[in-house]
C-alpha cells in the first residue's frame, strides 16, 4: 500500500468505527472517536433536521439522547469518498439507515423504517489517530418532487 | 488584532463573499472562491435536500442551475462560528433565507418565501486566500414536530 492509500484506509477505518459505535449505542467508543484537545470546543455536529450543535460536550449529550431513544439503528454506507490533505480528512457518504420504532404494546418488535441521509464528515489527525471534528447529516428528498408539482405523487423520504 | 483574530476575520470575509456571490447570482465571483488545485476533485457540496455533489465541475454546474432558477435570494446569516486550525477553517452558521418565487403571469413579482437552513462550511488556506472546500446545507425542522405527532399542528420549515 502506498503511504497515501494507507492514510485513506486509516481515515476510512475511523469513519466506519464512528458509525459502528452509533449502531451499537456505544457512547464510550464514540467518546474515544470524537476530537479532544484545543479544538474540542469547535467540534460541530448537525443531525438530520437539527440545528448546529457545537462543542464536544453538547455533541456527546445529543448522541446520548439519540441512543436512549433509538431501539435499533443500522447504517449501510454507500458512496464513501475519502480525501486526505495533511492533517485534515474529508469523508462524504450516503447513509442508508434502517431504524426500529419502539416496541409495540404487546411486547413485539416495533416496525422498521428506512431513510436516506447524506453526510459530510471531517476528521483531524491526532497522535492517537484520526478523530471526528465535524459531522453533518441531512435527509435526501426524492428527486423531482417540488411544492405545487401535482403531476407527481412521490413523497420526500 | 492578534494574528489569530486576523486569521478568523479573513476566513469570515471569504465566508461572507461566498454568500454574497450566490445572492448576486455572480457565478464568476463564486468560481474564484471555490478551491482549485490538487483538491479540486474533492470539493464537495450538499444543497438542502440534495445528494452529495463532488468535484469542482459538478459543484459549479449546480450553482449555475440554482442561479438560473432563482429569481431572488437573500441570506441573513446568524450564529456564525469560525474555527481555524493550520490551513483548515471551519465555519458553521444559520442561513435565514428569503427567496422570491417566479414572477406571476401578469408580470408582477413572485411571492417571497422564508426558510431556515444550517450550514457547515470548510475552507482551505491557499496562496490566494481562503477557498471553499466543503459546503453542506440542510433544512432545520421545527422542533418537536414528529411524524404521527398529531398533538401539534406545526409544520417543518
mmCIF file of C-alpha atoms in Angstrom:
data_model
loop_
_atom_site.group_PDB
_atom_site.id
_atom_site.type_symbol
_atom_site.label_atom_id
_atom_site.label_comp_id
_atom_site.label_asym_id
_atom_site.label_seq_id
_atom_site.Cartn_x
_atom_site.Cartn_y
_atom_site.Cartn_z
ATOM 1 C CA UNK A 1 0.000 0.000 0.000
ATOM 2 C CA UNK A 2 1.315 3.465 -0.820
ATOM 3 C CA UNK A 3 1.515 5.884 2.126
ATOM 4 C CA UNK A 4 -1.362 7.810 0.540
ATOM 5 C CA UNK A 5 -3.575 4.732 0.267
ATOM 6 C CA UNK A 6 -2.657 3.651 3.800
ATOM 7 C CA UNK A 7 -3.651 7.092 5.047
ATOM 8 C CA UNK A 8 -7.026 6.972 3.320
ATOM 9 C CA UNK A 9 -7.578 3.466 4.708
ATOM 10 C CA UNK A 10 -6.885 4.717 8.246
ATOM 11 C CA UNK A 11 -9.413 7.513 7.762
ATOM 12 C CA UNK A 12 -11.999 5.107 6.385
ATOM 13 C CA UNK A 13 -11.437 2.843 9.385
ATOM 14 C CA UNK A 14 -12.084 5.731 11.803
ATOM 15 C CA UNK A 15 -15.151 6.665 9.762
ATOM 16 C CA UNK A 16 -16.532 3.130 9.940
ATOM 17 C CA UNK A 17 -15.759 2.931 13.673
ATOM 18 C CA UNK A 18 -17.823 6.087 14.182
ATOM 19 C CA UNK A 19 -20.894 4.551 12.540
ATOM 20 C CA UNK A 20 -20.317 1.220 14.294
ATOM 21 C CA UNK A 21 -20.310 2.998 17.660
ATOM 22 C CA UNK A 22 -23.640 4.708 16.925
ATOM 23 C CA UNK A 23 -25.090 1.431 15.632
ATOM 24 C CA UNK A 24 -24.044 -0.386 18.817
ATOM 25 C CA UNK A 25 -25.219 2.522 21.004
ATOM 26 C CA UNK A 26 -21.682 2.505 22.395
ATOM 27 C CA UNK A 27 -21.299 6.004 23.817
ATOM 28 C CA UNK A 28 -17.901 5.199 25.328
ATOM 29 C CA UNK A 29 -16.490 4.087 21.962
ATOM 30 C CA UNK A 30 -17.945 7.205 20.371
ATOM 31 C CA UNK A 31 -16.311 9.400 23.006
ATOM 32 C CA UNK A 32 -12.961 7.917 22.018
ATOM 33 C CA UNK A 33 -13.541 8.812 18.365
ATOM 34 C CA UNK A 34 -14.594 12.436 18.761
ATOM 35 C CA UNK A 35 -11.849 15.067 18.787
ATOM 36 C CA UNK A 36 -10.464 16.246 22.125
ATOM 37 C CA UNK A 37 -7.799 18.876 22.809
ATOM 38 C CA UNK A 38 -7.672 22.508 21.693
ATOM 39 C CA UNK A 39 -10.367 22.040 19.027
ATOM 40 C CA UNK A 40 -12.816 20.221 21.342
ATOM 41 C CA UNK A 41 -14.951 23.350 21.754
ATOM 42 C CA UNK A 42 -15.265 23.640 17.967
ATOM 43 C CA UNK A 43 -16.451 20.070 17.309
ATOM 44 C CA UNK A 44 -19.665 20.507 15.367
ATOM 45 C CA UNK A 45 -22.465 18.129 14.526
ATOM 46 C CA UNK A 46 -25.734 18.510 12.626
ATOM 47 C CA UNK A 47 -28.184 15.631 12.903
ATOM 48 C CA UNK A 48 -30.755 15.467 10.089
ATOM 49 C CA UNK A 49 -33.238 18.317 10.564
ATOM 50 C CA UNK A 50 -31.459 19.654 13.661
ATOM 51 C CA UNK A 51 -29.711 22.961 14.223
ATOM 52 C CA UNK A 52 -25.919 23.020 14.639
ATOM 53 C CA UNK A 53 -24.565 21.518 17.861
ATOM 54 C CA UNK A 54 -21.214 22.970 18.807
ATOM 55 C CA UNK A 55 -18.621 21.758 21.274
ATOM 56 C CA UNK A 56 -17.760 18.234 22.341
ATOM 57 C CA UNK A 57 -19.965 18.317 25.418
ATOM 58 C CA UNK A 58 -23.128 19.304 23.571
ATOM 59 C CA UNK A 59 -22.389 16.845 20.786
ATOM 60 C CA UNK A 60 -21.897 13.919 23.172
ATOM 61 C CA UNK A 61 -25.092 14.860 25.015
ATOM 62 C CA UNK A 62 -27.029 14.672 21.740
ATOM 63 C CA UNK A 63 -25.675 11.209 20.983
ATOM 64 C CA UNK A 64 -26.577 10.019 24.475
ATOM 65 C CA UNK A 65 -30.118 11.308 23.855
ATOM 66 C CA UNK A 66 -30.354 9.683 20.428
ATOM 67 C CA UNK A 67 -29.033 6.377 21.740
ATOM 68 C CA UNK A 68 -31.504 6.432 24.619
ATOM 69 C CA UNK A 69 -34.376 6.964 22.184
ATOM 70 C CA UNK A 70 -33.365 4.538 19.457
ATOM 71 C CA UNK A 71 -34.381 0.920 19.786
ATOM 72 C CA UNK A 72 -32.453 -0.202 16.750
ATOM 73 C CA UNK A 73 -30.398 1.528 14.063
ATOM 74 C CA UNK A 74 -28.325 0.163 11.243
ATOM 75 C CA UNK A 75 -26.260 2.048 8.673
ATOM 76 C CA UNK A 76 -25.462 0.743 5.227
ATOM 77 C CA UNK A 77 -22.896 3.208 3.928
ATOM 78 C CA UNK A 78 -22.583 3.783 0.204
ATOM 79 C CA UNK A 79 -20.756 6.334 -1.991
ATOM 80 C CA UNK A 80 -17.987 6.621 0.598
ATOM 81 C CA UNK A 81 -15.408 9.098 -0.732
ATOM 82 C CA UNK A 82 -12.257 9.931 1.213
ATOM 83 C CA UNK A 83 -9.912 12.864 0.658
ATOM 84 C CA UNK A 84 -6.858 13.418 2.842
ATOM 85 C CA UNK A 85 -4.785 16.579 2.880
ATOM 86 C CA UNK A 86 -2.209 16.988 5.598
ATOM 87 C CA UNK A 87 -3.855 16.654 8.991
ATOM 88 C CA UNK A 88 -7.398 17.002 7.672
ATOM 89 C CA UNK A 89 -9.549 14.347 6.045
ATOM 90 C CA UNK A 90 -12.931 14.741 4.386
ATOM 91 C CA UNK A 91 -15.323 11.823 4.033
ATOM 92 C CA UNK A 92 -18.680 12.082 2.310
ATOM 93 C CA UNK A 93 -21.127 9.209 2.147
ATOM 94 C CA UNK A 94 -24.734 8.158 1.854
ATOM 95 C CA UNK A 95 -26.206 6.624 4.995
ATOM 96 C CA UNK A 96 -28.876 4.087 4.104
ATOM 97 C CA UNK A 97 -30.500 3.882 7.500
ATOM 98 C CA UNK A 98 -32.753 1.230 8.915
ATOM 99 C CA UNK A 99 -34.304 2.170 12.249
ATOM 100 C CA UNK A 100 -36.634 0.268 14.501
ATOM 101 C CA UNK A 101 -39.514 2.037 16.132
ATOM 102 C CA UNK A 102 -40.347 1.494 19.799
ATOM 103 C CA UNK A 103 -41.666 -1.944 20.730
ATOM 104 C CA UNK A 104 -45.411 -2.494 20.413
ATOM 105 C CA UNK A 105 -47.613 -2.615 23.496
ATOM 106 C CA UNK A 106 -47.828 -6.412 23.257
ATOM 107 C CA UNK A 107 -44.029 -6.561 23.503
ATOM 108 C CA UNK A 108 -43.364 -7.395 19.852
ATOM 109 C CA UNK A 109 -40.685 -5.510 17.950
ATOM 110 C CA UNK A 110 -41.566 -2.099 16.502
ATOM 111 C CA UNK A 111 -41.787 -1.539 12.779
ATOM 112 C CA UNK A 112 -38.651 -0.881 10.739
ATOM 113 C CA UNK A 113 -38.310 2.396 8.886
ATOM 114 C CA UNK A 114 -35.815 3.147 6.115
ATOM 115 C CA UNK A 115 -34.261 6.521 5.465
ATOM 116 C CA UNK A 116 -31.739 8.150 3.206
ATOM 117 C CA UNK A 117 -29.266 10.635 4.636
ATOM 118 C CA UNK A 118 -26.139 12.159 3.144
ATOM 119 C CA UNK A 119 -23.259 13.004 5.426
ATOM 120 C CA UNK A 120 -20.189 15.196 5.347
ATOM 121 C CA UNK A 121 -17.601 14.161 7.908
ATOM 122 C CA UNK A 122 -14.294 15.867 8.643
ATOM 123 C CA UNK A 123 -11.553 14.200 10.650
ATOM 124 C CA UNK A 124 -8.365 15.600 12.166
ATOM 125 C CA UNK A 125 -5.135 13.673 12.606
ATOM 126 C CA UNK A 126 -4.056 13.326 16.238
ATOM 127 C CA UNK A 127 -1.268 11.388 17.922
ATOM 128 C CA UNK A 128 -3.896 8.753 18.752
ATOM 129 C CA UNK A 129 -5.243 8.501 15.203
ATOM 130 C CA UNK A 130 -7.954 10.225 13.180
ATOM 131 C CA UNK A 131 -10.708 11.866 15.224
ATOM 132 C CA UNK A 132 -14.074 13.283 14.185
ATOM 133 C CA UNK A 133 -14.187 17.080 14.089
ATOM 134 C CA UNK A 134 -17.299 17.708 12.004
ATOM 135 C CA UNK A 135 -20.389 15.666 11.144
ATOM 136 C CA UNK A 136 -23.297 16.992 9.125
ATOM 137 C CA UNK A 137 -26.118 14.689 8.096
ATOM 138 C CA UNK A 138 -29.178 15.703 6.094
ATOM 139 C CA UNK A 139 -32.181 13.963 4.596
ATOM 140 C CA UNK A 140 -32.220 13.433 0.840
ATOM 141 C CA UNK A 141 -35.508 14.435 -0.704
ATOM 142 C CA UNK A 142 -36.909 12.371 -3.569
ATOM 143 C CA UNK A 143 -35.830 13.844 -6.881
ATOM 144 C CA UNK A 144 -38.253 15.881 -8.961
ATOM 145 C CA UNK A 145 -40.690 16.466 -6.113
ATOM 146 C CA UNK A 146 -41.437 20.125 -5.695
ATOM 147 C CA UNK A 147 -44.136 22.072 -3.947
ATOM 148 C CA UNK A 148 -47.014 22.610 -6.327
ATOM 149 C CA UNK A 149 -45.840 19.788 -8.559
ATOM 150 C CA UNK A 150 -49.092 17.886 -8.727
ATOM 151 C CA UNK A 151 -48.038 15.661 -11.601
ATOM 152 C CA UNK A 152 -46.065 13.540 -9.175
ATOM 153 C CA UNK A 153 -47.312 11.522 -6.239
ATOM 154 C CA UNK A 154 -43.836 10.849 -4.893
ATOM 155 C CA UNK A 155 -43.095 11.700 -1.317
ATOM 156 C CA UNK A 156 -39.951 13.039 0.213
ATOM 157 C CA UNK A 157 -38.091 10.320 2.017
ATOM 158 C CA UNK B 1 -5.710 42.433 16.040
ATOM 159 C CA UNK B 2 -3.897 39.322 17.169
ATOM 160 C CA UNK B 3 -2.725 37.023 14.341
ATOM 161 C CA UNK B 4 -5.394 34.558 15.415
ATOM 162 C CA UNK B 5 -8.177 37.130 15.262
ATOM 163 C CA UNK B 6 -6.925 38.445 11.916
ATOM 164 C CA UNK B 7 -6.979 34.881 10.581
ATOM 165 C CA UNK B 8 -10.545 34.288 11.724
ATOM 166 C CA UNK B 9 -11.546 37.636 10.206
ATOM 167 C CA UNK B 10 -10.041 36.617 6.845
ATOM 168 C CA UNK B 11 -11.998 33.358 6.958
ATOM 169 C CA UNK B 12 -15.208 35.170 7.840
ATOM 170 C CA UNK B 13 -14.627 37.549 4.932
ATOM 171 C CA UNK B 14 -14.257 34.635 2.487
ATOM 172 C CA UNK B 15 -17.369 33.076 4.007
ATOM 173 C CA UNK B 16 -19.386 36.270 3.540
ATOM 174 C CA UNK B 17 -18.056 36.667 -0.029
ATOM 175 C CA UNK B 18 -19.325 33.166 -0.812
ATOM 176 C CA UNK B 19 -22.879 34.031 0.284
ATOM 177 C CA UNK B 20 -22.703 37.439 -1.421
ATOM 178 C CA UNK B 21 -21.778 35.763 -4.713
ATOM 179 C CA UNK B 22 -24.762 33.394 -4.502
ATOM 180 C CA UNK B 23 -27.031 36.301 -3.527
ATOM 181 C CA UNK B 24 -25.873 38.341 -6.533
ATOM 182 C CA UNK B 25 -26.049 35.289 -8.840
ATOM 183 C CA UNK B 26 -22.408 36.035 -9.613
ATOM 184 C CA UNK B 27 -21.071 32.728 -10.891
ATOM 185 C CA UNK B 28 -17.707 34.217 -11.806
ATOM 186 C CA UNK B 29 -17.123 35.529 -8.303
ATOM 187 C CA UNK B 30 -18.174 32.154 -6.907
ATOM 188 C CA UNK B 31 -15.713 30.391 -9.187
ATOM 189 C CA UNK B 32 -12.938 32.494 -7.691
ATOM 190 C CA UNK B 33 -13.943 31.446 -4.163
ATOM 191 C CA UNK B 34 -14.158 27.680 -4.651
ATOM 192 C CA UNK B 35 -10.974 25.665 -4.186
ATOM 193 C CA UNK B 36 -8.847 24.848 -7.220
ATOM 194 C CA UNK B 37 -5.632 22.813 -7.421
ATOM 195 C CA UNK B 38 -4.969 19.262 -6.237
ATOM 196 C CA UNK B 39 -8.109 19.132 -4.063
ATOM 197 C CA UNK B 40 -10.455 20.453 -6.787
ATOM 198 C CA UNK B 41 -11.818 16.980 -7.477
ATOM 199 C CA UNK B 42 -12.684 16.564 -3.802
ATOM 200 C CA UNK B 43 -14.651 19.806 -3.405
ATOM 201 C CA UNK B 44 -17.997 18.700 -2.030
ATOM 202 C CA UNK B 45 -21.325 20.448 -1.702
ATOM 203 C CA UNK B 46 -24.712 19.389 -0.369
ATOM 204 C CA UNK B 47 -27.610 21.714 -1.120
ATOM 205 C CA UNK B 48 -30.615 21.305 1.222
ATOM 206 C CA UNK B 49 -32.356 18.023 0.376
ATOM 207 C CA UNK B 50 -29.841 17.130 -2.351
ATOM 208 C CA UNK B 51 -27.387 14.248 -2.549
ATOM 209 C CA UNK B 52 -23.642 14.963 -2.325
ATOM 210 C CA UNK B 53 -22.107 16.767 -5.300
ATOM 211 C CA UNK B 54 -18.417 16.047 -5.643
ATOM 212 C CA UNK B 55 -15.758 17.778 -7.674
ATOM 213 C CA UNK B 56 -15.452 21.431 -8.623
ATOM 214 C CA UNK B 57 -17.029 20.951 -12.039
ATOM 215 C CA UNK B 58 -20.206 19.315 -10.718
ATOM 216 C CA UNK B 59 -20.461 21.836 -7.890
ATOM 217 C CA UNK B 60 -20.173 24.824 -10.224
ATOM 218 C CA UNK B 61 -22.750 23.295 -12.552
ATOM 219 C CA UNK B 62 -25.210 23.028 -9.656
ATOM 220 C CA UNK B 63 -24.743 26.688 -8.738
ATOM 221 C CA UNK B 64 -25.265 27.735 -12.358
ATOM 222 C CA UNK B 65 -28.515 25.750 -12.310
ATOM 223 C CA UNK B 66 -29.643 27.226 -8.992
ATOM 224 C CA UNK B 67 -28.825 30.758 -10.111
ATOM 225 C CA UNK B 68 -30.704 30.262 -13.390
ATOM 226 C CA UNK B 69 -33.770 29.103 -11.461
ATOM 227 C CA UNK B 70 -33.735 31.627 -8.628
ATOM 228 C CA UNK B 71 -35.387 34.967 -9.193
ATOM 229 C CA UNK B 72 -34.273 36.393 -5.892
ATOM 230 C CA UNK B 73 -32.393 35.094 -2.877
ATOM 231 C CA UNK B 74 -31.145 36.806 0.233
ATOM 232 C CA UNK B 75 -29.204 35.312 3.144
ATOM 233 C CA UNK B 76 -29.284 36.686 6.660
ATOM 234 C CA UNK B 77 -26.505 34.785 8.398
ATOM 235 C CA UNK B 78 -26.728 34.230 12.129
ATOM 236 C CA UNK B 79 -24.822 32.052 14.643
ATOM 237 C CA UNK B 80 -21.647 32.377 12.574
ATOM 238 C CA UNK B 81 -18.886 30.430 14.342
ATOM 239 C CA UNK B 82 -15.345 30.305 12.982
ATOM 240 C CA UNK B 83 -12.577 27.884 13.970
ATOM 241 C CA UNK B 84 -9.156 27.991 12.334
ATOM 242 C CA UNK B 85 -6.519 25.311 12.688
ATOM 243 C CA UNK B 86 -3.481 25.472 10.455
ATOM 244 C CA UNK B 87 -4.580 25.541 6.830
ATOM 245 C CA UNK B 88 -8.149 24.456 7.538
ATOM 246 C CA UNK B 89 -11.035 26.588 8.747
ATOM 247 C CA UNK B 90 -14.489 25.510 9.829
ATOM 248 C CA UNK B 91 -17.455 27.867 9.729
ATOM 249 C CA UNK B 92 -20.924 26.923 10.858
ATOM 250 C CA UNK B 93 -23.900 29.238 10.555
ATOM 251 C CA UNK B 94 -27.646 29.542 10.230
ATOM 252 C CA UNK B 95 -28.836 30.808 6.860
ATOM 253 C CA UNK B 96 -32.082 32.731 7.238
ATOM 254 C CA UNK B 97 -33.116 32.664 3.608
ATOM 255 C CA UNK B 98 -35.601 34.822 1.781
ATOM 256 C CA UNK B 99 -36.325 33.661 -1.755
ATOM 257 C CA UNK B 100 -38.618 35.045 -4.399
ATOM 258 C CA UNK B 101 -40.751 32.721 -6.450
ATOM 259 C CA UNK B 102 -41.013 33.136 -10.210
ATOM 260 C CA UNK B 103 -42.858 36.208 -11.439
ATOM 261 C CA UNK B 104 -46.639 35.955 -11.777
ATOM 262 C CA UNK B 105 -48.226 35.640 -15.212
ATOM 263 C CA UNK B 106 -49.293 39.294 -15.120
ATOM 264 C CA UNK B 107 -45.646 40.269 -14.697
ATOM 265 C CA UNK B 108 -45.801 41.169 -11.009
ATOM 266 C CA UNK B 109 -43.134 39.881 -8.628
ATOM 267 C CA UNK B 110 -43.482 36.342 -7.249
ATOM 268 C CA UNK B 111 -44.209 35.745 -3.597
ATOM 269 C CA UNK B 112 -41.396 35.700 -1.040
ATOM 270 C CA UNK B 113 -40.698 32.537 0.912
ATOM 271 C CA UNK B 114 -38.615 32.264 4.066
ATOM 272 C CA UNK B 115 -36.537 29.273 5.016
ATOM 273 C CA UNK B 116 -34.168 28.143 7.712
ATOM 274 C CA UNK B 117 -31.040 26.239 6.763
ATOM 275 C CA UNK B 118 -27.956 25.356 8.794
ATOM 276 C CA UNK B 119 -24.635 25.150 7.041
ATOM 277 C CA UNK B 120 -21.242 23.622 7.667
ATOM 278 C CA UNK B 121 -18.521 25.211 5.561
ATOM 279 C CA UNK B 122 -14.866 24.208 5.426
ATOM 280 C CA UNK B 123 -12.219 26.442 3.872
ATOM 281 C CA UNK B 124 -8.609 25.735 2.931
ATOM 282 C CA UNK B 125 -5.813 28.280 3.001
ATOM 283 C CA UNK B 126 -4.232 28.895 -0.417
ATOM 284 C CA UNK B 127 -1.631 31.390 -1.634
ATOM 285 C CA UNK B 128 -4.581 33.450 -2.930
ATOM 286 C CA UNK B 129 -6.541 33.369 0.308
ATOM 287 C CA UNK B 130 -9.125 31.099 1.897
ATOM 288 C CA UNK B 131 -11.110 28.972 -0.545
ATOM 289 C CA UNK B 132 -14.251 26.887 -0.050
ATOM 290 C CA UNK B 133 -13.616 23.148 0.090
ATOM 291 C CA UNK B 134 -16.837 21.866 1.629
ATOM 292 C CA UNK B 135 -20.373 23.224 1.929
ATOM 293 C CA UNK B 136 -23.255 21.299 3.461
ATOM 294 C CA UNK B 137 -26.623 22.954 3.950
ATOM 295 C CA UNK B 138 -29.682 21.319 5.422
ATOM 296 C CA UNK B 139 -33.184 22.394 6.362
ATOM 297 C CA UNK B 140 -33.975 22.838 10.039
ATOM 298 C CA UNK B 141 -37.215 21.163 11.014
ATOM 299 C CA UNK B 142 -39.469 22.847 13.532
ATOM 300 C CA UNK B 143 -38.732 21.490 16.989
ATOM 301 C CA UNK B 144 -40.981 18.872 18.485
ATOM 302 C CA UNK B 145 -42.707 18.013 15.225
ATOM 303 C CA UNK B 146 -42.567 14.324 14.525
ATOM 304 C CA UNK B 147 -44.408 12.027 12.225
ATOM 305 C CA UNK B 148 -47.525 10.775 13.927
ATOM 306 C CA UNK B 149 -47.390 13.623 16.417
ATOM 307 C CA UNK B 150 -50.957 14.777 15.989
ATOM 308 C CA UNK B 151 -50.951 16.959 19.062
ATOM 309 C CA UNK B 152 -49.058 19.607 17.130
ATOM 310 C CA UNK B 153 -50.119 21.445 14.006
ATOM 311 C CA UNK B 154 -46.672 22.905 13.429
ATOM 312 C CA UNK B 155 -45.077 22.451 10.073
ATOM 313 C CA UNK B 156 -41.498 21.818 9.173
ATOM 314 C CA UNK B 157 -39.900 24.912 7.745
#
